[in-house]
mmCIF file of C-alpha atoms in Angstrom:
data_model
loop_
_atom_site.group_PDB
_atom_site.id
_atom_site.type_symbol
_atom_site.label_atom_id
_atom_site.label_comp_id
_atom_site.label_asym_id
_atom_site.label_seq_id
_atom_site.Cartn_x
_atom_site.Cartn_y
_atom_site.Cartn_z
ATOM 1 C CA ALA A 1 11.331 -44.259 -28.798
ATOM 2 C CA GLN A 2 10.204 -47.809 -28.185
ATOM 3 C CA SER A 3 9.114 -50.219 -30.878
ATOM 4 C CA VAL A 4 8.416 -53.893 -31.349
ATOM 5 C CA THR A 5 8.819 -56.213 -34.309
ATOM 6 C CA GLN A 6 6.824 -59.369 -34.796
ATOM 7 C CA PRO A 7 8.491 -61.154 -37.700
ATOM 8 C CA ASP A 8 5.814 -63.787 -38.277
ATOM 9 C CA ALA A 9 2.568 -62.305 -39.554
ATOM 10 C CA ARG A 10 0.809 -65.671 -39.932
ATOM 11 C CA VAL A 11 1.483 -68.882 -38.054
ATOM 12 C CA THR A 12 -0.245 -72.229 -38.464
ATOM 13 C CA VAL A 13 0.241 -75.071 -36.013
ATOM 14 C CA SER A 14 -1.538 -78.332 -35.410
ATOM 15 C CA GLU A 15 -3.684 -78.796 -32.343
ATOM 16 C CA GLY A 16 -1.578 -80.222 -29.534
ATOM 17 C CA ALA A 17 1.677 -78.921 -30.952
ATOM 18 C CA SER A 18 3.885 -76.393 -29.226
ATOM 19 C CA LEU A 19 3.890 -72.722 -30.170
ATOM 20 C CA GLN A 20 6.366 -69.889 -30.162
ATOM 21 C CA LEU A 21 5.520 -66.387 -31.357
ATOM 22 C CA ARG A 22 8.492 -64.088 -31.639
ATOM 23 C CA CYS A 23 8.790 -60.500 -30.495
ATOM 24 C CA LYS A 24 11.848 -58.262 -30.657
ATOM 25 C CA TYR A 25 11.803 -54.874 -28.974
ATOM 26 C CA SER A 26 13.812 -51.741 -29.315
ATOM 27 C CA SER A 27 14.223 -49.491 -26.304
ATOM 28 C CA SER A 28 16.956 -47.427 -24.742
ATOM 29 C CA VAL A 29 16.036 -48.721 -21.297
ATOM 30 C CA THR A 30 14.451 -51.917 -20.038
ATOM 31 C CA PRO A 31 10.827 -51.505 -20.941
ATOM 32 C CA TYR A 32 7.552 -52.930 -19.763
ATOM 33 C CA LEU A 33 6.508 -55.706 -22.154
ATOM 34 C CA PHE A 34 3.115 -57.189 -22.887
ATOM 35 C CA TRP A 35 1.331 -59.759 -24.973
ATOM 36 C CA TYR A 36 -2.274 -59.101 -25.918
ATOM 37 C CA VAL A 37 -4.649 -61.450 -27.730
ATOM 38 C CA GLN A 38 -7.561 -60.537 -30.006
ATOM 39 C CA TYR A 39 -10.182 -63.183 -30.631
ATOM 40 C CA PRO A 40 -12.429 -62.791 -33.692
ATOM 41 C CA ARG A 41 -14.734 -59.774 -33.494
ATOM 42 C CA GLN A 42 -13.466 -58.809 -30.051
ATOM 43 C CA GLY A 43 -11.198 -56.199 -28.542
ATOM 44 C CA LEU A 44 -7.728 -56.955 -27.265
ATOM 45 C CA GLN A 45 -7.228 -58.724 -23.932
ATOM 46 C CA LEU A 46 -4.066 -58.798 -21.851
ATOM 47 C CA LEU A 47 -2.395 -62.213 -21.906
ATOM 48 C CA LEU A 48 0.655 -61.485 -19.759
ATOM 49 C CA LYS A 49 3.085 -58.735 -18.797
ATOM 50 C CA TYR A 50 6.693 -58.287 -17.735
ATOM 51 C CA TYR A 51 7.937 -55.490 -15.528
ATOM 52 C CA SER A 52 11.045 -56.866 -13.825
ATOM 53 C CA GLY A 53 12.425 -59.890 -11.983
ATOM 54 C CA ASP A 54 11.992 -63.462 -13.176
ATOM 55 C CA PRO A 55 12.392 -63.365 -16.962
ATOM 56 C CA VAL A 56 9.756 -66.051 -17.468
ATOM 57 C CA VAL A 57 6.254 -64.812 -16.833
ATOM 58 C CA GLN A 58 3.122 -66.868 -16.768
ATOM 59 C CA GLY A 59 -0.135 -65.769 -18.331
ATOM 60 C CA VAL A 60 -3.627 -67.087 -18.761
ATOM 61 C CA ASN A 61 -4.568 -70.315 -20.519
ATOM 62 C CA GLY A 62 -1.094 -71.866 -20.244
ATOM 63 C CA PHE A 63 0.789 -69.131 -22.075
ATOM 64 C CA GLU A 64 4.185 -67.938 -20.914
ATOM 65 C CA ALA A 65 6.776 -65.529 -22.230
ATOM 66 C CA GLU A 66 10.472 -65.136 -21.666
ATOM 67 C CA PHE A 67 12.249 -61.804 -21.491
ATOM 68 C CA SER A 68 15.822 -61.696 -22.776
ATOM 69 C CA LYS A 69 17.725 -58.456 -22.340
ATOM 70 C CA SER A 70 20.696 -59.703 -24.321
ATOM 71 C CA ASN A 71 18.508 -60.600 -27.298
ATOM 72 C CA SER A 72 15.994 -57.746 -26.851
ATOM 73 C CA SER A 73 13.255 -60.309 -27.112
ATOM 74 C CA PHE A 74 10.025 -61.296 -25.419
ATOM 75 C CA HIS A 75 8.850 -64.498 -27.112
ATOM 76 C CA LEU A 76 5.485 -66.061 -26.310
ATOM 77 C CA ARG A 77 5.205 -69.834 -25.833
ATOM 78 C CA LYS A 78 2.634 -72.471 -25.195
ATOM 79 C CA ALA A 79 3.377 -76.161 -24.751
ATOM 80 C CA SER A 80 0.214 -77.510 -26.375
ATOM 81 C CA VAL A 81 -2.192 -75.354 -28.378
ATOM 82 C CA HIS A 82 -5.935 -75.791 -28.601
ATOM 83 C CA TRP A 83 -8.190 -74.809 -31.498
ATOM 84 C CA SER A 84 -9.614 -72.026 -29.304
ATOM 85 C CA ASP A 85 -6.187 -70.365 -29.269
ATOM 86 C CA SER A 86 -6.741 -69.269 -32.869
ATOM 87 C CA ALA A 87 -6.536 -65.482 -32.687
ATOM 88 C CA VAL A 88 -4.275 -62.542 -33.395
ATOM 89 C CA TYR A 89 -1.481 -61.975 -30.902
ATOM 90 C CA PHE A 90 0.121 -58.588 -30.337
ATOM 91 C CA CYS A 91 3.357 -57.804 -28.586
ATOM 92 C CA ALA A 92 3.536 -54.343 -27.000
ATOM 93 C CA VAL A 93 6.096 -52.201 -25.210
ATOM 94 C CA SER A 94 5.971 -49.159 -22.998
ATOM 95 C CA LYS A 95 8.741 -47.142 -21.457
ATOM 96 C CA GLN A 96 8.998 -47.414 -17.717
ATOM 97 C CA GLY A 97 7.795 -44.294 -15.998
ATOM 98 C CA THR A 98 5.827 -42.946 -18.920
ATOM 99 C CA GLY A 99 2.461 -44.223 -17.933
ATOM 100 C CA SER A 100 0.396 -46.355 -20.176
ATOM 101 C CA LYS A 101 1.362 -45.261 -23.671
ATOM 102 C CA LEU A 102 1.955 -48.518 -25.492
ATOM 103 C CA SER A 103 3.510 -49.236 -28.864
ATOM 104 C CA PHE A 104 2.140 -52.352 -30.519
ATOM 105 C CA GLY A 105 3.633 -54.730 -33.031
ATOM 106 C CA LYS A 106 1.788 -55.597 -36.231
ATOM 107 C CA GLY A 107 0.395 -58.781 -34.772
ATOM 108 C CA ALA A 108 0.677 -62.477 -35.556
ATOM 109 C CA LYS A 109 -2.394 -64.355 -36.736
ATOM 110 C CA LEU A 110 -2.388 -67.843 -35.273
ATOM 111 C CA THR A 111 -4.408 -70.603 -36.873
ATOM 112 C CA VAL A 112 -4.650 -73.898 -35.042
ATOM 113 C CA SER A 113 -5.522 -76.715 -37.409
ATOM 114 C CA PRO A 114 -7.279 -79.933 -36.292
ATOM 115 C CA GLY B 1 -15.676 -55.705 -13.628
ATOM 116 C CA GLY B 2 -16.206 -52.969 -16.116
ATOM 117 C CA ILE B 3 -16.912 -52.623 -19.766
ATOM 118 C CA ILE B 4 -16.038 -50.383 -22.663
ATOM 119 C CA THR B 5 -18.846 -49.678 -25.098
ATOM 120 C CA GLN B 6 -18.159 -48.347 -28.555
ATOM 121 C CA THR B 7 -20.848 -46.940 -30.818
ATOM 122 C CA PRO B 8 -21.598 -47.515 -33.559
ATOM 123 C CA LYS B 9 -20.125 -50.971 -34.198
ATOM 124 C CA PHE B 10 -20.324 -50.396 -37.956
ATOM 125 C CA LEU B 11 -20.128 -47.040 -39.694
ATOM 126 C CA ILE B 12 -20.480 -46.461 -43.413
ATOM 127 C CA GLY B 13 -19.694 -43.041 -44.766
ATOM 128 C CA GLN B 14 -19.144 -41.083 -47.940
ATOM 129 C CA GLU B 15 -15.910 -39.507 -49.081
ATOM 130 C CA GLY B 16 -15.372 -36.133 -47.410
ATOM 131 C CA GLN B 17 -17.932 -36.771 -44.705
ATOM 132 C CA LYS B 18 -17.281 -35.976 -41.053
ATOM 133 C CA LEU B 19 -17.854 -39.090 -38.954
ATOM 134 C CA THR B 20 -17.906 -39.481 -35.162
ATOM 135 C CA LEU B 21 -17.226 -42.530 -33.032
ATOM 136 C CA LYS B 22 -18.147 -42.687 -29.353
ATOM 137 C CA CYS B 23 -16.692 -44.621 -26.451
ATOM 138 C CA GLN B 24 -18.007 -45.077 -22.909
ATOM 139 C CA GLN B 25 -16.232 -46.820 -20.000
ATOM 140 C CA ASN B 26 -17.488 -47.667 -16.521
ATOM 141 C CA PHE B 27 -14.140 -48.670 -15.027
ATOM 142 C CA ASN B 28 -13.733 -45.149 -13.628
ATOM 143 C CA HIS B 29 -10.352 -45.064 -15.384
ATOM 144 C CA ASP B 30 -8.495 -41.803 -15.828
ATOM 145 C CA THR B 31 -6.878 -42.438 -19.202
ATOM 146 C CA MET B 32 -8.607 -43.249 -22.468
ATOM 147 C CA TYR B 33 -7.233 -43.993 -25.925
ATOM 148 C CA TRP B 34 -8.215 -44.279 -29.547
ATOM 149 C CA TYR B 35 -6.260 -46.711 -31.726
ATOM 150 C CA ARG B 36 -6.647 -47.432 -35.406
ATOM 151 C CA GLN B 37 -6.209 -51.037 -36.535
ATOM 152 C CA ASP B 38 -5.392 -51.766 -40.173
ATOM 153 C CA SER B 39 -4.805 -55.213 -41.516
ATOM 154 C CA GLY B 40 -1.085 -55.962 -41.476
ATOM 155 C CA LYS B 41 -0.206 -52.720 -39.713
ATOM 156 C CA GLY B 42 -1.111 -53.443 -36.124
ATOM 157 C CA LEU B 43 -2.451 -50.751 -33.827
ATOM 158 C CA ARG B 44 -1.528 -47.113 -34.141
ATOM 159 C CA LEU B 45 -2.348 -44.529 -31.495
ATOM 160 C CA ILE B 46 -4.489 -41.650 -32.721
ATOM 161 C CA TYR B 47 -5.308 -39.690 -29.555
ATOM 162 C CA TYR B 48 -5.264 -40.283 -25.838
ATOM 163 C CA SER B 49 -6.553 -38.376 -22.846
ATOM 164 C CA ILE B 50 -5.048 -38.515 -19.364
ATOM 165 C CA THR B 51 -8.037 -36.938 -17.684
ATOM 166 C CA GLU B 52 -11.263 -35.083 -18.400
ATOM 167 C CA ASN B 53 -10.740 -32.241 -20.911
ATOM 168 C CA ASP B 54 -7.185 -33.363 -21.643
ATOM 169 C CA LEU B 55 -6.114 -34.355 -25.164
ATOM 170 C CA GLN B 56 -2.767 -35.729 -26.335
ATOM 171 C CA LYS B 57 -1.859 -36.472 -29.939
ATOM 172 C CA GLY B 58 -0.644 -39.899 -30.840
ATOM 173 C CA ASP B 59 1.325 -41.033 -33.870
ATOM 174 C CA LEU B 60 -1.625 -40.794 -36.266
ATOM 175 C CA SER B 61 -3.600 -37.717 -35.191
ATOM 176 C CA GLU B 62 -3.698 -35.927 -38.552
ATOM 177 C CA GLY B 63 -7.183 -36.088 -39.998
ATOM 178 C CA TYR B 64 -8.814 -36.688 -36.631
ATOM 179 C CA ASP B 65 -10.251 -34.689 -33.750
ATOM 180 C CA ALA B 66 -11.038 -35.979 -30.281
ATOM 181 C CA SER B 67 -13.118 -34.838 -27.336
ATOM 182 C CA ARG B 68 -13.087 -35.840 -23.652
ATOM 183 C CA GLU B 69 -15.881 -33.893 -21.986
ATOM 184 C CA LYS B 70 -16.532 -36.425 -19.252
ATOM 185 C CA LYS B 71 -14.300 -38.887 -17.458
ATOM 186 C CA SER B 72 -16.358 -41.783 -18.738
ATOM 187 C CA SER B 73 -16.516 -40.863 -22.424
ATOM 188 C CA PHE B 74 -14.108 -40.204 -25.261
ATOM 189 C CA SER B 75 -15.172 -39.338 -28.810
ATOM 190 C CA LEU B 76 -13.204 -39.488 -32.044
ATOM 191 C CA THR B 77 -14.102 -37.598 -35.211
ATOM 192 C CA VAL B 78 -12.802 -38.407 -38.666
ATOM 193 C CA THR B 79 -12.733 -34.894 -40.091
ATOM 194 C CA SER B 80 -12.912 -35.900 -43.768
ATOM 195 C CA ALA B 81 -13.355 -39.548 -44.638
ATOM 196 C CA GLN B 82 -11.089 -40.850 -47.407
ATOM 197 C CA LYS B 83 -12.555 -42.838 -50.300
ATOM 198 C CA ASN B 84 -12.067 -46.627 -49.981
ATOM 199 C CA GLU B 85 -10.870 -46.212 -46.419
ATOM 200 C CA MET B 86 -11.502 -49.233 -44.263
ATOM 201 C CA ALA B 87 -10.275 -49.666 -40.714
ATOM 202 C CA VAL B 88 -11.265 -50.717 -37.227
ATOM 203 C CA PHE B 89 -11.081 -48.131 -34.460
ATOM 204 C CA LEU B 90 -10.427 -49.405 -30.965
ATOM 205 C CA CYS B 91 -11.125 -47.488 -27.780
ATOM 206 C CA ALA B 92 -9.264 -48.395 -24.589
ATOM 207 C CA SER B 93 -8.871 -47.181 -21.030
ATOM 208 C CA SER B 94 -6.379 -47.580 -18.203
ATOM 209 C CA ILE B 95 -5.680 -46.490 -14.642
ATOM 210 C CA ARG B 96 -3.260 -43.613 -14.938
ATOM 211 C CA THR B 97 -1.700 -43.869 -11.552
ATOM 212 C CA ALA B 98 -1.037 -47.602 -11.715
ATOM 213 C CA ASN B 99 1.512 -47.060 -14.466
ATOM 214 C CA THR B 100 1.156 -50.689 -15.404
ATOM 215 C CA GLY B 101 0.514 -50.232 -19.074
ATOM 216 C CA GLN B 102 -2.492 -52.546 -18.881
ATOM 217 C CA LEU B 103 -5.233 -51.374 -21.219
ATOM 218 C CA TYR B 104 -8.836 -52.533 -21.416
ATOM 219 C CA PHE B 105 -10.285 -52.491 -24.925
ATOM 220 C CA GLY B 106 -13.682 -52.177 -26.489
ATOM 221 C CA GLU B 107 -14.791 -54.457 -29.314
ATOM 222 C CA GLY B 108 -14.097 -51.909 -32.001
ATOM 223 C CA SER B 109 -15.937 -49.799 -34.561
ATOM 224 C CA LYS B 110 -15.508 -50.776 -38.191
ATOM 225 C CA LEU B 111 -15.414 -47.888 -40.649
ATOM 226 C CA THR B 112 -16.084 -48.276 -44.371
ATOM 227 C CA VAL B 113 -15.946 -45.310 -46.712
ATOM 228 C CA LEU B 114 -17.646 -45.668 -50.083
#
């Protein structure tokens, strides 16, 4: 079975600083990997996804993530955060060929301070 | 674009009560899901449905029933609400055949049991 671990439940960074949110996955085969974001009082929205190919994938609003098979990781990065990036970020994994059944991590609450 | 509508947005119940949440989507998606979101625990899959009249148990199905009578709607019933229970229930949908793992979420229904 697939699973993801997000080791940092709460992260605070200053506006303009760089950001990295960590995600480690467990899967017997190379999975599909996703980052979702949940803004206050909203549902989750897809930020970016990795299926295969270039290990660095670009998402919306300047976010990117890098897949590492050797480290079983899919860390999310942003060069310069804005206060509007404050939200909860979820890493998710699904097994290739099994449709859309996702397993989510516990989430990382990001607070961007002025 | 489409939208997922969850009703009610807030639900207050009594211990032992049977409570029903409803979800409607106009994406014309085949697959629909119910997730439970608890603070610090991420999202856990309760039920999903690949097509009309199909039901599949997720990791957290005990204590819940689901119903998919139409392609566009998916209902979840808490069979016996637990005292002091508090959680957010998220409905989502996806295109089954795309196999992309991309889900579209509603804004959630917050349950409080007194």
